[in-house]
Coordinates of C-alpha atoms in Angstrom, one line a residue:
X26 CA 22.9 -3.5 215.3
X27 CA 23.5 -0.7 217.9
X28 CA 26.3 -2.8 219.5
X29 CA 28.1 -3.2 216.1
X30 CA 27.7 0.6 215.4
X31 CA 29.1 1.5 218.9
X32 CA 32.0 -1.0 218.5
X33 CA 32.9 0.6 215.2
X34 CA 32.8 4.1 216.8
X35 CA 34.9 2.9 219.8
X36 CA 37.6 1.7 217.4
X37 CA 37.7 5.1 215.7
X38 CA 37.4 7.2 218.9
X39 CA 39.9 8.2 221.5
X40 CA 40.0 9.9 224.9
X41 CA 36.8 11.0 226.6
X42 CA 34.7 10.1 223.7
X43 CA 35.9 6.5 223.9
X44 CA 35.1 6.3 227.6
X45 CA 31.5 7.5 226.9
X46 CA 31.1 5.0 224.1
X47 CA 32.4 2.2 226.3
X48 CA 29.8 3.2 228.9
X49 CA 27.1 3.3 226.3
X50 CA 28.1 -0.2 225.0
X51 CA 27.9 -1.7 228.5
X52 CA 24.4 -0.2 229.0
X53 CA 23.2 -1.6 225.7
X54 CA 24.6 -5.0 226.6
X55 CA 22.9 -4.9 230.0
X56 CA 19.5 -4.0 228.4
X57 CA 19.9 -6.7 225.8
X58 CA 20.6 -9.3 228.5
X59 CA 17.5 -8.2 230.4
X60 CA 15.3 -8.4 227.4
X61 CA 16.6 -11.8 226.3
X62 CA 16.0 -13.2 229.8
X63 CA 12.4 -12.0 230.0
X64 CA 9.6 -14.5 229.4
X65 CA 6.4 -13.1 228.0
X66 CA 3.1 -13.7 229.9
X67 CA 1.2 -16.5 228.2
X68 CA -2.5 -16.1 228.0
X69 CA -4.2 -19.4 227.8
X70 CA -7.4 -19.6 225.8
X71 CA -10.8 -20.8 227.0
X72 CA -11.3 -24.6 226.7
X73 CA -14.1 -24.2 224.1
X74 CA -12.6 -21.1 222.5
X75 CA -12.8 -22.4 218.9
X76 CA -16.6 -23.1 219.2
X77 CA -17.2 -19.7 220.9
X78 CA -15.3 -17.9 218.1
X79 CA -17.3 -19.7 215.4
X80 CA -20.6 -18.8 217.1
X81 CA -19.5 -15.2 217.7
X82 CA -18.8 -14.8 213.9
X83 CA -22.3 -16.1 213.2
X84 CA -23.7 -13.7 215.8
X85 CA -21.9 -10.7 214.2
X86 CA -23.4 -11.7 210.8
X87 CA -26.9 -11.8 212.5
X88 CA -26.3 -8.4 214.2
X89 CA -25.3 -6.9 210.8
X90 CA -28.7 -8.3 209.4
X91 CA -30.4 -6.7 212.3
X92 CA -29.0 -3.3 211.3
X93 CA -30.2 -4.0 207.7
X94 CA -33.6 -4.8 209.1
X95 CA -34.2 -1.1 209.7
X96 CA -34.3 -0.5 206.0
X97 CA -36.9 -3.3 205.5
X98 CA -34.9 -5.1 202.9
X99 CA -34.7 -8.6 204.4
X100 CA -35.6 -11.9 202.8
X101 CA -37.4 -14.7 204.5
X102 CA -34.0 -16.5 205.0
X103 CA -32.6 -13.4 206.7
X104 CA -35.7 -13.3 209.0
X105 CA -35.1 -16.9 210.0
X106 CA -31.5 -16.1 210.8
X107 CA -32.6 -13.2 213.0
X108 CA -34.9 -15.4 214.9
X109 CA -31.9 -17.6 215.9
X110 CA -30.1 -14.6 217.5
X111 CA -31.2 -15.4 221.1
X112 CA -30.3 -19.0 220.7
X113 CA -26.8 -18.1 219.5
X114 CA -26.3 -15.7 222.5
X115 CA -27.4 -18.3 225.0
X116 CA -25.2 -21.0 223.4
X117 CA -22.2 -18.6 223.6
X118 CA -22.9 -17.9 227.3
X119 CA -23.3 -21.6 228.0
X120 CA -20.0 -22.4 226.4
X121 CA -18.2 -19.6 228.2
X122 CA -19.6 -20.8 231.5
X123 CA -18.5 -24.4 230.7
X124 CA -15.0 -23.0 230.0
X125 CA -14.8 -21.2 233.3
X126 CA -12.0 -22.6 235.6
X127 CA -12.2 -22.6 239.4
X128 CA -9.4 -20.2 240.0
X129 CA -9.4 -18.4 236.7
X130 CA -8.6 -14.7 237.3
X131 CA -8.3 -13.9 233.6
X132 CA -11.7 -15.2 232.5
X133 CA -13.0 -11.9 231.4
X134 CA -9.9 -11.0 229.4
X135 CA -10.0 -14.4 227.7
X136 CA -13.6 -13.8 226.7
X137 CA -12.6 -10.3 225.3
X138 CA -9.8 -12.0 223.4
X139 CA -12.3 -14.4 221.8
X140 CA -14.6 -11.5 220.9
X141 CA -11.7 -9.7 219.2
X142 CA -10.7 -12.8 217.3
X143 CA -14.3 -13.3 216.1
X144 CA -14.5 -9.6 215.0
X145 CA -11.3 -10.0 213.1
X146 CA -12.5 -13.2 211.4
X147 CA -15.8 -11.6 210.5
X148 CA -14.1 -8.6 209.0
X149 CA -11.8 -10.8 207.0
X150 CA -14.7 -12.9 205.8
X151 CA -16.7 -9.8 205.0
X152 CA -13.8 -8.3 203.0
X153 CA -13.2 -11.4 200.9
X154 CA -16.9 -12.1 200.2
X155 CA -17.8 -9.3 197.8
X156 CA -14.9 -10.0 195.4
X157 CA -15.9 -13.7 194.9
X158 CA -19.6 -13.5 195.5
X159 CA -22.1 -14.8 192.9
X160 CA -19.3 -16.2 190.7
X161 CA -18.2 -12.7 189.5
X162 CA -21.5 -12.1 187.8
X163 CA -23.5 -8.9 188.0
X164 CA -22.7 -6.3 190.7
X165 CA -26.2 -6.1 192.0
X166 CA -27.5 -8.9 194.2
X167 CA -30.9 -10.5 193.5
X168 CA -32.3 -9.4 196.8
X169 CA -31.6 -5.7 196.4
X170 CA -33.9 -3.1 195.0
X171 CA -33.4 -2.0 191.4
X172 CA -33.4 1.8 191.0
X173 CA -33.9 3.9 187.9
X174 CA -31.0 6.1 187.0
X175 CA -31.4 9.9 187.0
X176 CA -32.2 11.5 183.7
X177 CA -29.8 14.0 182.4
X178 CA -31.4 17.4 181.9
X179 CA -32.1 18.0 178.2
X180 CA -31.6 21.5 176.8
X181 CA -34.9 22.8 175.3
X182 CA -34.8 24.5 171.9
X183 CA -35.8 28.1 172.2
X184 CA -38.9 29.2 170.3
X185 CA -38.4 32.0 167.9
X186 CA -40.1 35.0 169.3
X187 CA -41.5 38.0 167.6
X188 CA -38.8 40.1 169.3
X189 CA -41.4 42.6 170.7
X190 CA -42.6 40.7 173.7
X191 CA -40.9 40.8 177.0
X192 CA -40.8 37.9 179.5
X193 CA -43.8 39.3 181.4
X194 CA -45.9 39.8 178.3
X195 CA -44.9 36.3 177.0
X196 CA -46.4 34.8 180.1
X197 CA -49.8 36.2 179.3
X198 CA -49.7 35.3 175.6
X199 CA -48.8 38.7 174.4
X200 CA -52.2 39.8 175.5
X201 CA -52.5 43.5 176.4
X202 CA -55.4 45.3 178.1
X203 CA -55.3 48.1 175.6
X204 CA -57.5 46.3 173.1

């Protein structure tokens, strides 16, 4: 695109400006040749990467439940899932260890790559779940607490007063000590 633009300017230009544009065109062509000839570094995944990512997505769901645990609103099924957290972590560690190569210098970066992919899948799964959950029924889930809405303040009707009593006297029932 830049080469086409510079070529059009070269055709229209003359003198020193044309020399500068020719120099610019040659630098753009050199940069383009350098970029086209470059091969990107390929990062190979761990051997058991697919299994690790699936388990990490499950682990992220369990960690979210653990955060929910603080509010004490867990069901018995949630408690069972929380109990399996340590088993998930040990299974992930075992799979990562089985995937370790002898001369693998990028092992840590591959593990981080799997973690990021699992986070992305979990966020995607979490984002799509609320819209289709429970068949589009009620908005509140069956495991959540039901709360009573706040009552709106009702304006009280003013009592007709005798007109003589002040606010202070009305508090004591229009009783005076002079009697």
